[in-house]
PDB file of C-alpha atoms in Angstrom:
ATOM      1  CA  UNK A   1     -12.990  80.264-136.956  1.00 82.00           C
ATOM      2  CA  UNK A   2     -16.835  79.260-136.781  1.00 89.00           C
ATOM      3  CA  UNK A   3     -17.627  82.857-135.045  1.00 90.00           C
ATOM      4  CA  UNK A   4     -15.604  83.988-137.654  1.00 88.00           C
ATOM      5  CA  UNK A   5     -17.578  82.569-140.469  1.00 90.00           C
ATOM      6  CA  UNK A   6     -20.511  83.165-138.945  1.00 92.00           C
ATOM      7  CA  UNK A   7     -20.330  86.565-138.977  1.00 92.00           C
ATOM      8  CA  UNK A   8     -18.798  87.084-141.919  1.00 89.00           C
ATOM      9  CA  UNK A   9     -22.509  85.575-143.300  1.00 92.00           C
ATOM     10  CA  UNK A  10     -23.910  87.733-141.018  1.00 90.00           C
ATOM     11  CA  UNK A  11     -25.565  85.241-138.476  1.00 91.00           C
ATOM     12  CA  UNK A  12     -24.761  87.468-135.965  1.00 93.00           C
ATOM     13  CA  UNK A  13     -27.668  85.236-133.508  1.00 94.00           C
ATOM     14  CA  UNK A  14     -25.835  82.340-134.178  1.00 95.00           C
ATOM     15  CA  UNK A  15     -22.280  83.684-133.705  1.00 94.00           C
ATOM     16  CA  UNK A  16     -23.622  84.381-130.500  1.00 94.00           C
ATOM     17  CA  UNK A  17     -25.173  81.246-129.673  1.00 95.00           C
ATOM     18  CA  UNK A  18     -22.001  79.378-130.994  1.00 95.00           C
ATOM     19  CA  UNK A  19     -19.990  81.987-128.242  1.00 95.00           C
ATOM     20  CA  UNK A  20     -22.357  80.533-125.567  1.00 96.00           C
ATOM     21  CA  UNK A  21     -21.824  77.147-126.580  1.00 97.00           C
ATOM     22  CA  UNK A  22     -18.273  77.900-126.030  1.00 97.00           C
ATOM     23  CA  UNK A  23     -17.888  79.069-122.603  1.00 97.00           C
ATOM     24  CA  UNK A  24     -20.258  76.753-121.442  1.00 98.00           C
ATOM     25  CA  UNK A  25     -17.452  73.512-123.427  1.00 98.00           C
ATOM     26  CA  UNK A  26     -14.579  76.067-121.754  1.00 98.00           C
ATOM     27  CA  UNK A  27     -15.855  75.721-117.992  1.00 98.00           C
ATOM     28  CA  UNK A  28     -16.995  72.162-118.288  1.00 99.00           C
ATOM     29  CA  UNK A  29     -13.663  70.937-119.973  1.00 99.00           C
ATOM     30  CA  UNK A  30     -11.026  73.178-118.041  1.00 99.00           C
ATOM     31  CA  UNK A  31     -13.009  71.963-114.595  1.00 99.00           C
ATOM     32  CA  UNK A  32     -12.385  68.668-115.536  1.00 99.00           C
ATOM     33  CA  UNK A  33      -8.961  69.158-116.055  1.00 99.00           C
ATOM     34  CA  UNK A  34      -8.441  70.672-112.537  1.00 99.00           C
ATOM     35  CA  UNK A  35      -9.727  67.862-111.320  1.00 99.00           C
ATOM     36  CA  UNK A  36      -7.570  65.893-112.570  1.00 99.00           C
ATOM     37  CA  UNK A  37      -4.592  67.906-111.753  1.00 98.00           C
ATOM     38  CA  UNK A  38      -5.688  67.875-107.986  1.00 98.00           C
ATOM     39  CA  UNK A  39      -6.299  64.347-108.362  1.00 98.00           C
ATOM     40  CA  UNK A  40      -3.150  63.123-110.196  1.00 98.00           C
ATOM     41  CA  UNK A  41      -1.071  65.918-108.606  1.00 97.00           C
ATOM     42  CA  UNK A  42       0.520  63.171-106.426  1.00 95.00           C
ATOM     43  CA  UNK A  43       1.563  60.401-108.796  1.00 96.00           C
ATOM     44  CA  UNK A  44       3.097  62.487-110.954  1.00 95.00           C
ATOM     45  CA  UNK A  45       5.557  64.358-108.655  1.00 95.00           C
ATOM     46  CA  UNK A  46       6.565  61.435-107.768  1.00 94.00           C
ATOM     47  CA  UNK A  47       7.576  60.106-110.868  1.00 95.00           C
ATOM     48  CA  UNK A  48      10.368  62.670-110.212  1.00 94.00           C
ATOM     49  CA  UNK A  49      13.373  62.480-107.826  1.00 94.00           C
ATOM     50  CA  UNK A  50      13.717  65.088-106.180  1.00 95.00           C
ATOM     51  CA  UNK A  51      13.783  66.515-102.222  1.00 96.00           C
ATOM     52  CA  UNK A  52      10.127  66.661-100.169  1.00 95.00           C
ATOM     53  CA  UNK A  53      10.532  70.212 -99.559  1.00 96.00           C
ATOM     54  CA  UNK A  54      10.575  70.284-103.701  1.00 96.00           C
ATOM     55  CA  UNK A  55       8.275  67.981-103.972  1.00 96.00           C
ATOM     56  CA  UNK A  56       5.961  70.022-101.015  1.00 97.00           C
ATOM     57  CA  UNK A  57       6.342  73.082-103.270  1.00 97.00           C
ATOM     58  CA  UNK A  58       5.231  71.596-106.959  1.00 97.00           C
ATOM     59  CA  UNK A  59       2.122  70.197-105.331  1.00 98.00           C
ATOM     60  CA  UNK A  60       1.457  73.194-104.151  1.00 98.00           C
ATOM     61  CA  UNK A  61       1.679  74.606-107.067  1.00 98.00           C
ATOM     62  CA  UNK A  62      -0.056  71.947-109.161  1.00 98.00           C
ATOM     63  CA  UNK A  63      -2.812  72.708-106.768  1.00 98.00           C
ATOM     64  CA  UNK A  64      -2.723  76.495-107.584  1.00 99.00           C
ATOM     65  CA  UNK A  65      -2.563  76.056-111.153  1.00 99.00           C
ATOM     66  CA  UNK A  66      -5.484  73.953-110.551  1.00 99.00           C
ATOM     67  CA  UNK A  67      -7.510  76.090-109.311  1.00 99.00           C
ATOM     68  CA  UNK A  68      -6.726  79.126-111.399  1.00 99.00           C
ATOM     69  CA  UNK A  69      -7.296  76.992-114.760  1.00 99.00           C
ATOM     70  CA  UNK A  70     -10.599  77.581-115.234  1.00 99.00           C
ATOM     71  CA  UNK A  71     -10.003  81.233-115.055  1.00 99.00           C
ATOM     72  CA  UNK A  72      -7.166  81.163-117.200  1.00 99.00           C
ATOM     73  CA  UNK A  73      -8.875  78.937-119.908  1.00 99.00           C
ATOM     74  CA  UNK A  74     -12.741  80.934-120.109  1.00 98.00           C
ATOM     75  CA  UNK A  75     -10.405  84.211-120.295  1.00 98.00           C
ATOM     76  CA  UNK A  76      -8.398  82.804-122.804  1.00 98.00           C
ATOM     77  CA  UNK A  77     -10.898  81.304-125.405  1.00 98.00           C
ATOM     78  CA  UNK A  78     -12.808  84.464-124.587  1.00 97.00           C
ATOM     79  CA  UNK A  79     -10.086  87.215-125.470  1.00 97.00           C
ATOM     80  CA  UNK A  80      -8.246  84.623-128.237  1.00 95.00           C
ATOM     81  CA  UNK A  81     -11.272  83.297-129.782  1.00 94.00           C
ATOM     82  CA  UNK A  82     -14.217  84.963-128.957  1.00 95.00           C
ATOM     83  CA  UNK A  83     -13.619  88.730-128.695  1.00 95.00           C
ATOM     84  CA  UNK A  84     -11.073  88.918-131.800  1.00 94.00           C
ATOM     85  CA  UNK A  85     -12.935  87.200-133.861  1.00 91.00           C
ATOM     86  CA  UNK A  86     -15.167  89.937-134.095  1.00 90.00           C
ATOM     87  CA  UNK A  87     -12.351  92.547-134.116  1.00 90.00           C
ATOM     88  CA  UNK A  88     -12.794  93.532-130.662  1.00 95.00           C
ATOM     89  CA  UNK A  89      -8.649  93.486-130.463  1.00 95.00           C
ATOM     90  CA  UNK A  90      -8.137  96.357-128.957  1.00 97.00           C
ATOM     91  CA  UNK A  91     -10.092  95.607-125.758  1.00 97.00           C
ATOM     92  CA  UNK A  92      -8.244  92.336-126.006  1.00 97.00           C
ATOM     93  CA  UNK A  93      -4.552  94.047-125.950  1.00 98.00           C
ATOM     94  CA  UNK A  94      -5.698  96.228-123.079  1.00 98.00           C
ATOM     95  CA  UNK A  95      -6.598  93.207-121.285  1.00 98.00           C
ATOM     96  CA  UNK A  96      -3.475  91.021-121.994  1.00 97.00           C
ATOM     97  CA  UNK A  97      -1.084  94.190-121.142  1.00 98.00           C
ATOM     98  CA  UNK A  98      -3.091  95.205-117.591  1.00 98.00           C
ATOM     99  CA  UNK A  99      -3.371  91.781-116.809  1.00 98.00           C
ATOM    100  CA  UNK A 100       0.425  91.407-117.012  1.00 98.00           C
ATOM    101  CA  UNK A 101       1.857  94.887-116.131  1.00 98.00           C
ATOM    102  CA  UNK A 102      -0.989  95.796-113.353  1.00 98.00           C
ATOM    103  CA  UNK A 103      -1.443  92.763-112.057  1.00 98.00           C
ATOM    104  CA  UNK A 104       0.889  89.941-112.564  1.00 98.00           C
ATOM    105  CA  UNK A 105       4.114  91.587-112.614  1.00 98.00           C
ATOM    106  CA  UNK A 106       3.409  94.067-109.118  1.00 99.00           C
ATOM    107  CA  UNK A 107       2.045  91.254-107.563  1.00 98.00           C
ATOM    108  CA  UNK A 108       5.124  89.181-108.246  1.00 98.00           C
ATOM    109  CA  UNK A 109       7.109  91.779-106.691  1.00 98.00           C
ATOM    110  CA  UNK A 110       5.135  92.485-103.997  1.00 98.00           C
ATOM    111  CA  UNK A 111       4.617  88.726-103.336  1.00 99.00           C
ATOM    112  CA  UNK A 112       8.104  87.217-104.109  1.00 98.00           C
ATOM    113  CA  UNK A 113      10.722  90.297-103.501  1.00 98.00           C
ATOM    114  CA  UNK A 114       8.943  92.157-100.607  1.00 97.00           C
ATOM    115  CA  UNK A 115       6.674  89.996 -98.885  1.00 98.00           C
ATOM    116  CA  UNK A 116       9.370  86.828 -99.550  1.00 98.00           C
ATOM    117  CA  UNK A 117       6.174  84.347-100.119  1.00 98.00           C
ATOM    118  CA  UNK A 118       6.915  80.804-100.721  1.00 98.00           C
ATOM    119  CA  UNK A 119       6.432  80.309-104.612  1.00 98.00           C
ATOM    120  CA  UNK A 120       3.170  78.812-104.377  1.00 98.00           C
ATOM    121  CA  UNK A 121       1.929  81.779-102.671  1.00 98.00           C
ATOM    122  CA  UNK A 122       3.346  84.248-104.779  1.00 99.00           C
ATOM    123  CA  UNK A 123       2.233  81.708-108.190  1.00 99.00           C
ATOM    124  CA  UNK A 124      -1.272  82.032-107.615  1.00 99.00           C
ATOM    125  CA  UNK A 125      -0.866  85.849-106.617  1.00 99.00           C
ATOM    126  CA  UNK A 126       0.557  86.203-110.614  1.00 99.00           C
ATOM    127  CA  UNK A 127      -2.363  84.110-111.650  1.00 99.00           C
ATOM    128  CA  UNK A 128      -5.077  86.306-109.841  1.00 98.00           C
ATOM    129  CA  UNK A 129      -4.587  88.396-113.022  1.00 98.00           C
ATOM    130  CA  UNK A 130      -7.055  85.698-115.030  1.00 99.00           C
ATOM    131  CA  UNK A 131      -9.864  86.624-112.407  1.00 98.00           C
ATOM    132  CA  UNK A 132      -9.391  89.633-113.403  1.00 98.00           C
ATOM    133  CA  UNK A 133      -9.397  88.930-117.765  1.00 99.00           C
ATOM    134  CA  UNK A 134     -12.092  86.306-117.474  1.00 98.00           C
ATOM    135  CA  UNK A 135     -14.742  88.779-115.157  1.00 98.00           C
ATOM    136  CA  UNK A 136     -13.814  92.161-117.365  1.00 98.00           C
ATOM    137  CA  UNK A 137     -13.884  89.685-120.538  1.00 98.00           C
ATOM    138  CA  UNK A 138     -17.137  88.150-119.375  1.00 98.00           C
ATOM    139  CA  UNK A 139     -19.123  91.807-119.384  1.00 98.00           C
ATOM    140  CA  UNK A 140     -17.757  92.331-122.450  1.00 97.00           C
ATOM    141  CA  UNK A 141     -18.591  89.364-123.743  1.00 97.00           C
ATOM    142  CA  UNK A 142     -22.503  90.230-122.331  1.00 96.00           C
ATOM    143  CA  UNK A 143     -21.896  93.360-123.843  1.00 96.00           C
ATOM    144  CA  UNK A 144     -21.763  92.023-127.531  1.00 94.00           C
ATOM    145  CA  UNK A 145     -19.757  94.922-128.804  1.00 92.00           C
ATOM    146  CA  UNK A 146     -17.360  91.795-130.295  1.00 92.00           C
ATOM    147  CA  UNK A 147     -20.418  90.940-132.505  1.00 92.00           C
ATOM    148  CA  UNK A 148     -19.439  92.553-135.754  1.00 89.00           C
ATOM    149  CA  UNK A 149     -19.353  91.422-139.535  1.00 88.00           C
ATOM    150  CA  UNK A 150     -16.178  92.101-140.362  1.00 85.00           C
ATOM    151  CA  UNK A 151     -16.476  91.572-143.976  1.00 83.00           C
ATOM    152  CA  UNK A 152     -19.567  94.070-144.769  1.00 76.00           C
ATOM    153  CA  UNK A 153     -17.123  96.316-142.555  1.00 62.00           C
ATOM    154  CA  UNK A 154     -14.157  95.785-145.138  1.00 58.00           C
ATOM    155  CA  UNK A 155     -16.072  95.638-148.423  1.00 64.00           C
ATOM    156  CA  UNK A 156     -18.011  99.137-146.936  1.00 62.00           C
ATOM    157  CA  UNK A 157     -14.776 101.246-146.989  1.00 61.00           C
TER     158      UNK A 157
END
């Protein structure tokens, strides 16, 4: 919303300050969060009753997700609330479809139904997918072909 607006006024320097400003919060916060994850990862499986091979398995995975958050978060904000706010959607669609369909779901497959990978394994082979949105979404981020004033586009037509 405050790329948005800012564009829309035509600060197109500040839009893309305030875009810095929030990859920059997005790493620092989602960072902190996987830390926290690794760190509670423990205590909170075993609030939970259930077998140690289970138990194995969703730290495992808690650890994964871990380490794939900051990925997932910087090409999130980036694609959600960077990049569309400036109309650049249909980079953003490509991104969110490939990411899925070239990525996710064939490594699923390959990971879980071919290979036979324990679920951890095959988990952060899905998730490999963000590397993917958050380095493509970072150059065009750099790019700045998402900084666009929409509204002098609209009123122009």
């Amino acid at each position: 919303v405050i790329l948005g607006n800012e564009m829309g006024a035509d600060n197109l320097k500040k839009a893309k300050v305030y875009g810095s400003y929030t990859w920059i919060l997005t790493i620092i916060v989602s960072i902190s969060v996987s830390i926290l994850i690794v760190l509670l990862r423990v205590p909170f499986v075993r609030l939970y009753n259930v077998s140690d091979d289970l138990m194995s398995d969703i730290k495992l995975c808690l650890l994964v997700f871990a380490i794939f958050l900051p990925f997932k978060a910087v090409a999130t904000v980036n694609l959600v609330g960077i990049l569309r706010s400036g109309g650049d959607t249909l980079f953003c669609l490509f991104m969110d479809l490939s990411g899925v369909w070239l990525i996710g779901v064939p490594m699923a497959f390959i990971g879980g139904l071919y290979f036979k990978l324990p679920i951890y394994i095959v988990y952060g082979m899905v998730l490999s997918a963000e590397i993917y949105k958050t380095v493509l979404g970072y150059i065009r981020y750099k790019q700045g072909k998402w900084l666009k004033n929409l509204a002098i586009e609209l009123t122009a037509k």
